[in-house]
Short mmCIF file of C-alpha atoms in Angstrom, two decimals:
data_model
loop_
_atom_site.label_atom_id
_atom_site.label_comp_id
_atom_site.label_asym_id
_atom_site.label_seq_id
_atom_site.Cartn_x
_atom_site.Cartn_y
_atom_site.Cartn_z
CA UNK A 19 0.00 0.00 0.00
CA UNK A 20 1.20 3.48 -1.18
CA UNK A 21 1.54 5.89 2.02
CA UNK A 22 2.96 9.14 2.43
CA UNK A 23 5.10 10.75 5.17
CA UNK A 24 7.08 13.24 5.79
CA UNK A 25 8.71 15.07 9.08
CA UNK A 26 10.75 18.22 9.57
CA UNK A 27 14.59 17.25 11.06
CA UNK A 28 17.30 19.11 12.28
CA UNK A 29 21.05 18.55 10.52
CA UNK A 30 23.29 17.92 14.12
CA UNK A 31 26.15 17.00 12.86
CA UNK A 32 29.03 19.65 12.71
CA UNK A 33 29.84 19.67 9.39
CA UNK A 34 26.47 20.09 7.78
CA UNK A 35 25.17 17.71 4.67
CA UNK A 36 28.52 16.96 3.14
CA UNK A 37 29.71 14.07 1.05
CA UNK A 38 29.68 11.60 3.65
CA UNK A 39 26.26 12.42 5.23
CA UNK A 40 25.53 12.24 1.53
CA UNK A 41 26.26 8.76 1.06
CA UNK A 42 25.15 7.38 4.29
CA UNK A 43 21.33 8.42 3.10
CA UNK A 44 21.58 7.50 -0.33
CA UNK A 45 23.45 4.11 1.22
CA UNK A 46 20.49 3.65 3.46
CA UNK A 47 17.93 4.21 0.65
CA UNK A 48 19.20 1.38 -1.10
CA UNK A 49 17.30 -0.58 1.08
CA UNK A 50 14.10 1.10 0.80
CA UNK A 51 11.43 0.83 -1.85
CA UNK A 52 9.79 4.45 -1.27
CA UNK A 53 10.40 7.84 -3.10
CA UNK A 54 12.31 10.30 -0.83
CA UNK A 55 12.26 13.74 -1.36
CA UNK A 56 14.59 16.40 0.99
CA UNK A 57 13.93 19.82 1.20
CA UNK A 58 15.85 22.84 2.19
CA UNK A 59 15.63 26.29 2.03
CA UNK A 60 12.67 26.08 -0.76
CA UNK A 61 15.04 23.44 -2.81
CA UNK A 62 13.21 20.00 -3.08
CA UNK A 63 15.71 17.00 -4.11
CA UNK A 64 16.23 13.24 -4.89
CA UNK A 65 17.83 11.48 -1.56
CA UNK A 66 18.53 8.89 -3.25
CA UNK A 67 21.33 10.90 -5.66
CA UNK A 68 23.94 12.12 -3.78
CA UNK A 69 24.93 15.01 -5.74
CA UNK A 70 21.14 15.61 -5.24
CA UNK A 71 21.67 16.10 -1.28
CA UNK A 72 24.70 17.87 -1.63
CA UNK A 73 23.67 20.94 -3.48
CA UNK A 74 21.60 21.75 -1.07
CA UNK A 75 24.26 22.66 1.16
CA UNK A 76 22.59 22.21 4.03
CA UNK A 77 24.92 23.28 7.34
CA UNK A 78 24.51 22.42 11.20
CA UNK A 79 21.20 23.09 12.43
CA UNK A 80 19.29 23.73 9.04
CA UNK A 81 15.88 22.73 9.28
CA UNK A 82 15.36 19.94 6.65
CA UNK A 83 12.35 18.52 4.99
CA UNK A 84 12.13 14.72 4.80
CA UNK A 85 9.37 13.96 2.44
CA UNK A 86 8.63 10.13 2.09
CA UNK A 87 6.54 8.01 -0.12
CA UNK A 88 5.81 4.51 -0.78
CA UNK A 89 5.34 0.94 -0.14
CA UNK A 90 7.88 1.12 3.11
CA UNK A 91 7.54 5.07 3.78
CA UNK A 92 7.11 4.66 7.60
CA UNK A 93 9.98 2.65 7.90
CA UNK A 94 12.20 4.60 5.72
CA UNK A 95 11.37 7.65 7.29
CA UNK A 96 12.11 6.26 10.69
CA UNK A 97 15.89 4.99 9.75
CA UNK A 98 16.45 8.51 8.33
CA UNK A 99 15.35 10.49 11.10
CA UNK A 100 17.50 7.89 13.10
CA UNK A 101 20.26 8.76 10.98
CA UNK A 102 19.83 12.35 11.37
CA UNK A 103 19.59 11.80 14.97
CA UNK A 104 23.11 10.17 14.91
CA UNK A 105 24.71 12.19 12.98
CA UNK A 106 25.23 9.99 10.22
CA UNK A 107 27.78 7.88 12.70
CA UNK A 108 30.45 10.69 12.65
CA UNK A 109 31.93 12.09 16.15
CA UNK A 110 30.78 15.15 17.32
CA UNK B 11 11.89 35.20 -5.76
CA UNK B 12 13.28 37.99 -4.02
CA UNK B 13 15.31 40.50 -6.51
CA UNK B 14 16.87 43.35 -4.69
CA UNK B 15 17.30 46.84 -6.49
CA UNK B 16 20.98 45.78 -5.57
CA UNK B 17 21.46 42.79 -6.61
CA UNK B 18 20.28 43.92 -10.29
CA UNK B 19 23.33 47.05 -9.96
CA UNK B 20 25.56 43.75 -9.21
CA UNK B 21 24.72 41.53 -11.99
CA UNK B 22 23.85 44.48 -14.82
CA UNK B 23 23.97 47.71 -13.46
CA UNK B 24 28.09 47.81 -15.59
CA UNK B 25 26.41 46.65 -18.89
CA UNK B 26 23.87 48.97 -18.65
CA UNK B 27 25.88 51.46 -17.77
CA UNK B 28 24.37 52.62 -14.27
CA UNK B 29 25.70 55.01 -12.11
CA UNK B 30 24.01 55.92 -8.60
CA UNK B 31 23.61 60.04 -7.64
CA UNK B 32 23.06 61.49 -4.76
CA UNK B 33 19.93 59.37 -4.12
CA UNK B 34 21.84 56.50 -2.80
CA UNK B 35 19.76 54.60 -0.18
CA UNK B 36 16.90 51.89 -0.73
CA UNK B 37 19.07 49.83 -2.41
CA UNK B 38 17.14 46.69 -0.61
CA UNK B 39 14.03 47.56 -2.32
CA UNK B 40 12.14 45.25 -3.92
CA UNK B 41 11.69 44.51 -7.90
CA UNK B 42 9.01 42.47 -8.16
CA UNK B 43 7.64 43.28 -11.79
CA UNK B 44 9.57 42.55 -14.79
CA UNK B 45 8.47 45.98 -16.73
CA UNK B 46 9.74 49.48 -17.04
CA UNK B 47 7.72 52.52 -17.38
CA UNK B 48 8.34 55.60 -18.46
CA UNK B 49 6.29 58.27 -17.43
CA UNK B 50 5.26 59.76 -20.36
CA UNK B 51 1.64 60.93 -19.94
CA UNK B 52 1.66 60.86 -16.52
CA UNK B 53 3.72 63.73 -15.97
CA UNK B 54 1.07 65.57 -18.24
CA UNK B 55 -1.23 64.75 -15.15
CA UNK B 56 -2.95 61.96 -16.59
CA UNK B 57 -2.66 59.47 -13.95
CA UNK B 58 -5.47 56.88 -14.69
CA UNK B 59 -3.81 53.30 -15.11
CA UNK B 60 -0.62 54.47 -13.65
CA UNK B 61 1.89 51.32 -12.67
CA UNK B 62 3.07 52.07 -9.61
CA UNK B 63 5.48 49.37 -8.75
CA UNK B 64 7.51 49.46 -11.64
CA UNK B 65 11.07 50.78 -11.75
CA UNK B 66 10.65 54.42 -13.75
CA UNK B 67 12.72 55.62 -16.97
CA UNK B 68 12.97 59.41 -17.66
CA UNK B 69 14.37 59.64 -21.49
CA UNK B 70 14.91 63.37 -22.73
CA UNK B 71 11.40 63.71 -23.80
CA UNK B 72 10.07 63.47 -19.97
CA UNK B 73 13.45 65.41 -19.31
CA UNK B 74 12.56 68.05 -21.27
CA UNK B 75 8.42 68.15 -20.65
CA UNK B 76 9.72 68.65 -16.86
CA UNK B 77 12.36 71.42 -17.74
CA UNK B 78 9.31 73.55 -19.52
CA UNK B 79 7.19 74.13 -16.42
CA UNK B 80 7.62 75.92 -13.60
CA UNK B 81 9.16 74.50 -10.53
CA UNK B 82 6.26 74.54 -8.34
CA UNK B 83 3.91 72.04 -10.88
CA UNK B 84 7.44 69.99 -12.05
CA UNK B 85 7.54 68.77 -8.41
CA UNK B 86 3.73 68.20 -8.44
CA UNK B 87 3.69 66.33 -11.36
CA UNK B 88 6.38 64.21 -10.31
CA UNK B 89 5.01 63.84 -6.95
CA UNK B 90 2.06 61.91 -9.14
CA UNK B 91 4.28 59.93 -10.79
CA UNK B 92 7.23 58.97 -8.23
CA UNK B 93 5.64 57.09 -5.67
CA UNK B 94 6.91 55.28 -2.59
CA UNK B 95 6.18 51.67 -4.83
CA UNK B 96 8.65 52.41 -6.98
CA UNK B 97 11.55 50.31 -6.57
CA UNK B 98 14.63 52.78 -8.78
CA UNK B 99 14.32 55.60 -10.98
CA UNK B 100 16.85 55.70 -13.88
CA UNK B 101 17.60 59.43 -16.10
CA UNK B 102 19.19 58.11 -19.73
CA UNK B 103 21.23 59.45 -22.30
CA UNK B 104 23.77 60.61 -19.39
CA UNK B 105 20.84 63.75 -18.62
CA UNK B 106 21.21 65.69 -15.58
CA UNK B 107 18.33 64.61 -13.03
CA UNK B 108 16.11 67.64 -12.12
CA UNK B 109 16.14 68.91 -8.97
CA UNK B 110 12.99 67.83 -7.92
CA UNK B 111 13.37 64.63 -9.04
CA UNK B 112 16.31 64.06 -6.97
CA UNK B 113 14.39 65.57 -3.74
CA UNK B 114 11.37 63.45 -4.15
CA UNK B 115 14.12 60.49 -4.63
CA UNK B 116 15.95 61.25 -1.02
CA UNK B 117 12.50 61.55 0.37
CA UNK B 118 10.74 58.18 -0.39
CA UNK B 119 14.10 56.25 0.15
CA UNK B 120 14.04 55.42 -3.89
CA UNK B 121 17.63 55.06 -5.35
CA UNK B 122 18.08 57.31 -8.66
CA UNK B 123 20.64 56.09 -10.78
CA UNK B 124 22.04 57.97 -14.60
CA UNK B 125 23.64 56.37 -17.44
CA UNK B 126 24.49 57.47 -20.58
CA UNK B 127 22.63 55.16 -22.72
CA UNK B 128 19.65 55.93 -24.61
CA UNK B 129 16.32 55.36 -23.28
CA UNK B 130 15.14 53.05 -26.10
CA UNK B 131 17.85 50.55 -26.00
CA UNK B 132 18.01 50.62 -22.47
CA UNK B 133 14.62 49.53 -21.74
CA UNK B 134 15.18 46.93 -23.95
CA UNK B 135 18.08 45.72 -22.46
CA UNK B 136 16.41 46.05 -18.82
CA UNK B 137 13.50 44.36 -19.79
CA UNK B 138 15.29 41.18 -21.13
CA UNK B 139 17.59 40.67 -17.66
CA UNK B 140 14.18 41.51 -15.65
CA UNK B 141 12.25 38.78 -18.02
CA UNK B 142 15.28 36.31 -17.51
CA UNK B 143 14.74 37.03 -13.87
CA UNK B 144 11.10 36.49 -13.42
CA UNK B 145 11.42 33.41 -15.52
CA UNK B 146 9.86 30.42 -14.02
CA UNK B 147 12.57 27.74 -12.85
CA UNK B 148 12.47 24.29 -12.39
CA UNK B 149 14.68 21.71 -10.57
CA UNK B 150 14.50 18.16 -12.18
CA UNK B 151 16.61 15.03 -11.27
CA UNK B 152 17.82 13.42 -14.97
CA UNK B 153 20.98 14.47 -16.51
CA UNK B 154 21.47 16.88 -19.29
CA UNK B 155 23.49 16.68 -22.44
CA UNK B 156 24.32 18.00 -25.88
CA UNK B 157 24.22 15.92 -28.49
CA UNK B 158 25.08 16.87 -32.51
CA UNK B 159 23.55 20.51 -30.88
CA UNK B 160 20.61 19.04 -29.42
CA UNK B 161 19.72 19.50 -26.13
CA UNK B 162 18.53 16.05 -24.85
CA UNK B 163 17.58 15.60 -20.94
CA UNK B 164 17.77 12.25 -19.75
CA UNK B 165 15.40 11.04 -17.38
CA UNK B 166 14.42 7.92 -15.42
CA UNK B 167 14.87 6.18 -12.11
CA UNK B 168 18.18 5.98 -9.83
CA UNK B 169 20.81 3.70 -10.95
CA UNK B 170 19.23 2.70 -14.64
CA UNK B 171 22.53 4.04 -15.94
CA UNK B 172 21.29 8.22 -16.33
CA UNK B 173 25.44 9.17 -15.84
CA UNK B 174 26.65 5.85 -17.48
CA UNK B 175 25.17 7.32 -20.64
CA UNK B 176 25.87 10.69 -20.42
CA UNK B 177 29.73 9.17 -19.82
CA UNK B 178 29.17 7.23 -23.02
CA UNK B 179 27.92 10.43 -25.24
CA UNK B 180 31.04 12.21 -23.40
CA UNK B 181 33.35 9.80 -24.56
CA UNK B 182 31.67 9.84 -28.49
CA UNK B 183 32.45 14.56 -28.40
CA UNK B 184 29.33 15.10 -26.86
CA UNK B 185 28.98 17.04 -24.23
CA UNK B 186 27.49 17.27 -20.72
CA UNK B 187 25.60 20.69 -18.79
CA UNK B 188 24.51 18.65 -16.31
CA UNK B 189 24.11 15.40 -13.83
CA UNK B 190 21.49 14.69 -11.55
CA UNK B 191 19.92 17.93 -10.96
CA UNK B 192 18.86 20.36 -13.48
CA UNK B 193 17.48 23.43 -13.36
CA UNK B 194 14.70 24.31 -15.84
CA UNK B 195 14.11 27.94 -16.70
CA UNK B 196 11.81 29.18 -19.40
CA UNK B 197 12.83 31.43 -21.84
CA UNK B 198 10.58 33.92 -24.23
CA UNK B 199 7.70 31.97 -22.88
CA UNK B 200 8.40 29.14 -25.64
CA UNK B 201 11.24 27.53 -25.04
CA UNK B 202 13.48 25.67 -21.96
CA UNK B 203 16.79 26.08 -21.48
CA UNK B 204 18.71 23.88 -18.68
CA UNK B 205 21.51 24.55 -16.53
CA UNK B 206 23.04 22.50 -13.76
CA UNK B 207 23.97 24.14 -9.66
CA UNK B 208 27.49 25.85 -10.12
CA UNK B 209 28.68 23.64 -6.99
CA UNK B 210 28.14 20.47 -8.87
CA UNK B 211 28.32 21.52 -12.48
CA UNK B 212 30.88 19.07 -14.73
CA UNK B 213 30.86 16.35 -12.26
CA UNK B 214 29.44 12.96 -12.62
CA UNK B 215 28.76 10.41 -10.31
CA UNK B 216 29.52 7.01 -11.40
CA UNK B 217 28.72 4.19 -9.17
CA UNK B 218 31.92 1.96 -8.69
CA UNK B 219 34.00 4.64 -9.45
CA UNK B 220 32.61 8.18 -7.67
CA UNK B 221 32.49 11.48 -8.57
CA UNK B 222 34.32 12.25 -11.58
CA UNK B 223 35.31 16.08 -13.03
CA UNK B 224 34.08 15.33 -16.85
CA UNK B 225 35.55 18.53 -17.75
CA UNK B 226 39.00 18.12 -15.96
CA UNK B 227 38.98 14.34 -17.28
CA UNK B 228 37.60 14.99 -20.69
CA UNK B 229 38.86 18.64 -21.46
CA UNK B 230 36.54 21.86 -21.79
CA UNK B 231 35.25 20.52 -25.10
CA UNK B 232 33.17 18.14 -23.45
CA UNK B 233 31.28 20.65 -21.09
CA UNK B 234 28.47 23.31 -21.67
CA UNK B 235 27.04 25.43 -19.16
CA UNK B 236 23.60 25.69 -20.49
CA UNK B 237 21.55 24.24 -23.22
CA UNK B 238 18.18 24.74 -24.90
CA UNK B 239 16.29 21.60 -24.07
CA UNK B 240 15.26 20.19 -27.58
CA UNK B 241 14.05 16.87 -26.43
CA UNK B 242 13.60 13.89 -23.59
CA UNK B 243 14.83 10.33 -23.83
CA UNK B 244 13.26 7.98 -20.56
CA UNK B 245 15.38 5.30 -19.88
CA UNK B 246 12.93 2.28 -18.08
CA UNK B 247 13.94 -0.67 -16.89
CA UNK B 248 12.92 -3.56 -19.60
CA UNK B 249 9.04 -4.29 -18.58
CA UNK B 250 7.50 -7.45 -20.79
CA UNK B 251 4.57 -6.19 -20.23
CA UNK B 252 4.90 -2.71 -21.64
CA UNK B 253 4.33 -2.30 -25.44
CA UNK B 254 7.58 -0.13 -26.47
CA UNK B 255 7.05 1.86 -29.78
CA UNK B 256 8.18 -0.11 -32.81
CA UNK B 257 7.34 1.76 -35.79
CA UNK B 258 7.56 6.25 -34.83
CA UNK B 259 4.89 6.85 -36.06
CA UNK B 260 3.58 7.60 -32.04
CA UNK B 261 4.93 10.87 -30.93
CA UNK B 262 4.38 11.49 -27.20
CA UNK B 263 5.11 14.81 -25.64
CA UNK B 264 6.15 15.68 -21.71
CA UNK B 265 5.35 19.02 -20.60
CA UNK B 266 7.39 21.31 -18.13
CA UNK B 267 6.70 24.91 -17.22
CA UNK B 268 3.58 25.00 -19.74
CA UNK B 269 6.04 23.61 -22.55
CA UNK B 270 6.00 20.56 -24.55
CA UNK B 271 9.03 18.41 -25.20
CA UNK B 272 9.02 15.69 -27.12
CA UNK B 273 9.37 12.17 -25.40
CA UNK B 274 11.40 9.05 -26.27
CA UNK B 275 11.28 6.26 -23.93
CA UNK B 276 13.58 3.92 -24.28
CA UNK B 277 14.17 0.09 -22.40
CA UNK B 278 17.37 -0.33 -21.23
CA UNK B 279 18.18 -4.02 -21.21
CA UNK B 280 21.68 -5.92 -21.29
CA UNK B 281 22.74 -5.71 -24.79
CA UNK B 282 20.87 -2.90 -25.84
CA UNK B 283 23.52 -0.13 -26.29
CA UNK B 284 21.63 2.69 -24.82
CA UNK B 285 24.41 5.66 -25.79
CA UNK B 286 23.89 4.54 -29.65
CA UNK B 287 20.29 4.47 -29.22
CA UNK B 288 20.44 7.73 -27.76
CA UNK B 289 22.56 9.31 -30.45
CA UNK B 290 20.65 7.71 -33.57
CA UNK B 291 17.18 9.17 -31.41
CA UNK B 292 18.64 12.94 -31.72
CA UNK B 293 19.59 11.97 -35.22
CA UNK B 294 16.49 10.84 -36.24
CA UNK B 295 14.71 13.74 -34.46
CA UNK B 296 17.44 16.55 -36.30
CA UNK B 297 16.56 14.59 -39.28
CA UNK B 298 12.49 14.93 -38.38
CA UNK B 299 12.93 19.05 -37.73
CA UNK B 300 13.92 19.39 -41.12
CA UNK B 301 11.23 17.56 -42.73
CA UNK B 302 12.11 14.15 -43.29
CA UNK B 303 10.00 11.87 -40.76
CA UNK B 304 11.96 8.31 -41.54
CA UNK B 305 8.64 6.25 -40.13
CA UNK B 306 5.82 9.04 -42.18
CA UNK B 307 7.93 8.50 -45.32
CA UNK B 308 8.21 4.62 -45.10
CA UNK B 309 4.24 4.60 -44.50
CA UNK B 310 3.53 7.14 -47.32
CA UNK B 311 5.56 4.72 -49.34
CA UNK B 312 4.01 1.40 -48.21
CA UNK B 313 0.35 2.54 -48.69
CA UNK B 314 1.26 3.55 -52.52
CA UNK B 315 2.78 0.30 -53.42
CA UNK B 316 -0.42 -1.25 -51.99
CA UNK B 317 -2.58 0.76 -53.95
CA UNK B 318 -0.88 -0.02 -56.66
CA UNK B 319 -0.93 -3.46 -55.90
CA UNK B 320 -4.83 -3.41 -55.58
CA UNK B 321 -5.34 -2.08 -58.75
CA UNK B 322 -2.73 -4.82 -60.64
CA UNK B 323 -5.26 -7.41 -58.35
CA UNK B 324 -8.13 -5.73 -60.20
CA UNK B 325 -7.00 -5.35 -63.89
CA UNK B 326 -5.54 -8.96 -63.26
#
């Protein structure tokens, strides 16, 4: 069944949405089934391309968009907000 | 979109020539039409349909009007024209701004700029960076390219090979504007032009191998910064079930910003060489904007040999 989430998040780690945040959500996608959308500053993007997430630019403490959509939406959304949450497993 | 009176002096204000006076301050106003007025009949008085919120162009005509009446009504009538909604005021053909005009500019905050082009050309000029302004933009995920001069954007999902094909059409002189993300913008209302973000223009990302400068790797022959978009190829994953066109005779059409672009969609499958199929689909389409429609032709043809053929099946 086709559902459709979404959920504001906060970027914690220090260095903002760079390459390897980047990867880590696209990596994490791979697994998922659902269309993922991130938004930032009025700039809606693919998660799943990594040059997608990194235009956006986003730096420590932007307010970002996580729109999700799909077969496994709540689930998705949940590992990326975990994600966020951690930091995308890099040290503080 | 927010355009600042100062962020158009940035980007055009040395092409056009523009110098600030006096009237300095305000330079965070606002621009939020994409026409210019010039007075004209206003200043006669007649203020019925008056545009307040565009940015105001005194030529020497309105110059001169002003300079023939007496300072008392000049500052009247340009009280009814100059209005706090105005975002700039620009004098052409390098006139001296009346004083008036400069008073009423330092009151309302409005910043009056001269330059010594003429009025004509100058409106045109402002007109087209205000129009490319306003334009309606787009951000699409596909991948853009040049190939034989056409524009083509490639679309489909992640990972059906988008950047492996583009890397293909690189490697055959074609060139690349953009991966991933694309930004649409519409030009003179009928046509689209695509550009890519300047932070990740010229790079590709290649899975296996990782982001990749084409124009470092390739050399600046193989880049473009912007391209009119002529036409879309759809790469799919194989599906049995999907009836692919055989013949061309079908044309489909996918529409962004109010325009239509014509669609290919092609199946990518193992063995199917999608950068040849993508170059002999611009060909093909080159070869169908100057009149020659290879599928229309071969049906024109077919349907005459079988008339002919009934009529040998009659006389016989």
């Amino acid at each position: 069944m086709q559902k459709k989430v979404e959920s504001i998040t906060k970027v914690k780690n220090k260095l903002g949405l760079h390459v390897r945040p980047a990867t880590y959500i696209a990596k994490i996608l791979q697994k998922s089934q659902s269309k993922v959308t991130l938004t930032y500053k009025g700039e809606s993007v693919n998660a799943r391309s990594i040059m997608s997430i990194m235009i956006l630019t986003a730096p420590k403490n932007a307010k970002v968009k996580i729109e999700v959509e799909g077969v496994d939406a709540e689930k998705t959304l949940s590992s990326l907000l975990h994600a966020f949450e951690t930091q995308f497993g890099e040290d503080v | 979109m927010n355009l600042t009176v100062q962020t158009l002096f940035d980007r055009h204000g040395e092409i056009l020539g523009l110098t600030l006076t006096k009237a300095r301050q305000g330079m965070d106003r606002l621009v939020k039409v994409s026409h210019v007025q010039r007075p004209g009949l206003s200043l006669a008085g007649y203020i019925k349909r008056k545009k307040d919120n565009r940015i105001l162009l005194f030529g020497r005509v309105e110059l001169d009007y002003l300079k023939d009446l007496d300072p008392k009504l000049r500052r009247k009538r340009l009280l009814g024209v100059v209005t706090s909604e105005n975002p700039a005021v620009i004098v052409a053909r390098g006139l001296i701004p009346p004083k008036e005009l400069m008073e009423i500019c330092l009151e309302l905050n409005i910043p009056l700029f001269r330059t010594k082009m003429r009025s004509i050309p100058l409106m045109t000029k402002l007109t087209l960076f205000l129009n490319e302004a306003f334009s309606p933009v787009l951000s699409l995920h596909g991948t853009l390219v040049e190939a034989f001069g056409i524009g083509v954007l490639i679309k489909g999902d992640s990972s059906v090979g988008k950047s492996e094909a583009a890397l293909g059409l690189i490697e055959r002189g074609h060139r690349l504007i953009s991966d991933d993300v694309v930004k649409v913008r519409r030009k003179e209302e009928v046509r689209l032009v695509g550009t890519g973000p300047e932070l990740t223009r010229h790079l590709i990302e290649i899975r296996g191998i990782g982001i990749i400068n084409v124009a470092t790797l390739y050399g600046a022959v193989c880049v473009r910064n912007e391209v009119q978009i002529d036409m879309v190829v759809h790469l799919e994953e194989w599906n049995e079930a999907h009836y692919y066109d055989r013949i061309g005779l079908e044309e489909r059409f996918i529409e962004f910003l109010d325009i239509q672009v014509p669609l290919y969609v092609h199946p990518v499958k193992p063995g199917r060489d999608i950068v040849l199929l993508i170059e002999t689909t611009v060909l093909n389409h080159r070869l169908k904007e100057m009149g020659y429609h290879s599928a229309k032709e071969f049906n024109s043809k077919l349907l005459e040999e079988i008339a002919k053929g009934k009529k040998i099946a009659k006389e016989g």
